[in-house]
Short mmCIF file of C-alpha atoms in Angstrom, two decimals:
data_model
loop_
_atom_site.label_atom_id
_atom_site.label_comp_id
_atom_site.label_asym_id
_atom_site.label_seq_id
_atom_site.Cartn_x
_atom_site.Cartn_y
_atom_site.Cartn_z
CA MET Q 757 -186.88 -106.35 103.92
CA ILE Q 758 -187.41 -103.24 106.01
CA GLN Q 759 -186.49 -99.91 104.47
CA ILE Q 760 -185.83 -96.88 106.66
CA ASN Q 761 -185.56 -93.48 105.04
CA LEU Q 762 -184.13 -90.67 107.14
CA LEU Q 763 -185.12 -87.86 104.76
CA GLU Q 764 -188.33 -86.03 105.67
CA ASN Q 765 -189.79 -85.50 102.20
CA ALA Q 766 -188.90 -88.90 100.80
CA SER Q 767 -190.41 -90.89 103.68
CA LYS Q 768 -194.02 -90.20 102.74
CA GLY Q 769 -193.46 -90.82 99.01
CA SER Q 770 -191.47 -94.02 99.53
CA ALA Q 771 -194.07 -95.48 101.82
CA ALA Q 772 -196.77 -94.80 99.27
CA LYS Q 773 -194.72 -96.29 96.43
CA LEU Q 774 -193.91 -99.34 98.49
CA ALA Q 775 -197.53 -99.88 99.45
CA GLY Q 776 -198.80 -99.24 95.91
CA SER Q 777 -196.43 -101.63 94.18
CA GLY Q 778 -197.00 -104.36 96.67
CA GLY Q 779 -193.39 -104.25 97.87
CA MET Q 780 -191.21 -107.32 98.07
CA GLY Q 781 -193.97 -109.47 99.52
CA ALA Q 782 -196.13 -109.17 96.43
CA SER Q 783 -193.35 -110.13 94.02
CA VAL Q 784 -192.34 -113.15 96.09
CA SER Q 785 -195.87 -114.44 96.49
CA ALA Q 786 -196.77 -113.86 92.84
CA GLY Q 787 -193.79 -115.81 91.48
CA GLY Q 788 -193.50 -118.16 94.46
CA ARG Q 789 -195.18 -121.20 92.92
CA GLY Q 790 -193.42 -120.92 89.59
CA GLY Q 791 -190.10 -120.28 91.28
CA ALA Q 792 -190.64 -123.15 93.69
CA VAL Q 793 -191.45 -125.51 90.82
CA VAL Q 794 -188.30 -124.44 89.00
CA ILE Q 795 -186.23 -124.89 92.15
CA VAL Q 796 -187.72 -128.31 92.86
CA MET Q 797 -187.24 -129.41 89.25
CA SER Q 798 -183.65 -128.20 89.21
CA ILE Q 799 -182.97 -130.03 92.50
CA MET Q 800 -184.49 -133.20 91.06
CA LEU Q 801 -182.42 -132.80 87.90
CA MET Q 802 -179.24 -132.35 89.93
CA LEU Q 803 -180.08 -135.41 92.05
CA GLY Q 804 -180.76 -137.42 88.90
CA ILE Q 805 -177.47 -136.36 87.34
CA ASN Q 806 -175.61 -137.06 90.58
CA GLY Q 807 -177.26 -140.48 90.89
CA GLY Q 808 -176.45 -141.32 87.28
CA LEU Q 809 -172.83 -140.34 87.66
CA GLY Q 810 -172.61 -142.23 90.94
CA TRP Q 811 -174.07 -145.34 89.32
CA MET Q 812 -171.61 -145.08 86.42
CA ALA Q 813 -168.67 -144.77 88.82
CA TRP Q 814 -169.93 -147.68 90.94
CA SER Q 815 -170.37 -149.89 87.87
CA LYS Q 816 -166.84 -149.10 86.69
CA VAL Q 817 -165.41 -149.93 90.11
CA ASN Q 818 -167.45 -153.14 90.21
CA LYS Q 819 -166.21 -154.11 86.72
CA ILE Q 820 -162.60 -153.46 87.71
CA ARG Q 821 -163.03 -155.57 90.86
CA ARG Q 822 -164.37 -158.50 88.81
CA GLU Q 823 -161.51 -158.19 86.33
CA SER Q 824 -159.05 -158.00 89.21
CA LYS Q 825 -160.43 -161.21 90.73
CA LEU Q 826 -160.16 -162.98 87.37
CA ILE Q 827 -156.56 -161.81 86.95
CA GLU Q 828 -155.70 -162.93 90.48
CA ALA Q 829 -157.18 -166.38 89.79
CA GLU Q 830 -155.15 -166.59 86.57
CA ARG Q 831 -152.02 -165.48 88.46
CA ASP Q 832 -152.58 -168.17 91.09
CA SER Q 833 -153.04 -170.79 88.38
CA ILE Q 834 -149.83 -169.74 86.66
CA GLN Q 835 -147.98 -169.69 89.98
CA GLU Q 836 -149.11 -173.28 90.63
CA GLN Q 837 -147.81 -174.27 87.19
CA ILE Q 838 -144.48 -172.57 87.90
CA ASP Q 839 -144.18 -174.34 91.25
CA SER Q 840 -144.98 -177.65 89.57
CA LYS Q 841 -142.34 -177.07 86.88
CA LEU Q 842 -139.77 -176.04 89.48
CA ASN Q 843 -140.51 -179.23 91.40
CA GLU Q 844 -140.10 -181.30 88.23
CA ALA Q 845 -136.84 -179.49 87.43
CA GLU Q 846 -135.52 -180.25 90.91
CA GLN Q 847 -136.41 -183.93 90.47
CA VAL Q 848 -134.66 -183.99 87.07
CA ARG Q 849 -131.58 -182.32 88.61
CA ILE Q 850 -131.46 -184.95 91.39
CA TYR Q 851 -131.96 -187.79 88.86
CA ARG Q 852 -129.24 -186.33 86.65
CA GLU Q 853 -126.86 -186.16 89.60
CA VAL Q 854 -127.58 -189.80 90.48
CA VAL Q 855 -127.02 -190.89 86.86
CA SER Q 856 -123.81 -188.84 86.69
CA ASN Q 857 -122.54 -190.51 89.89
CA GLN Q 858 -123.38 -193.94 88.49
CA MET Q 859 -121.57 -193.11 85.25
CA ASP Q 860 -118.50 -192.05 87.23
CA VAL Q 861 -118.57 -195.37 89.10
CA LEU Q 862 -118.90 -197.33 85.86
CA ARG Q 863 -115.99 -195.41 84.28
CA SER Q 864 -113.83 -196.01 87.30
CA LEU Q 865 -114.60 -199.75 87.18
CA GLY Q 866 -114.06 -200.03 83.45
CA GLY Q 867 -110.94 -198.32 83.10
#
């Protein structure tokens, strides 16, 4: 960071203070390694947390997909049973109609 002072008296004193304290460059380089380690560790922590949460979400979605496939298979099985029962009911209805017609013929002949 560059600092410009427009006051006459303060310019000499500020330059000396800045040079004596090491300025911004000294504080950045002194804490640079420690700060970089903290930053890298916090980035790794965030990536780990993000990966963990992503894995949890993926596993839940995968579990739901498996359950959905099982339910669909069960639904298809039940639908086949329903179709089979409907077919049997239709055959019984046709047989009943035939028997009813035969009974009507027998009644008409008998009486």
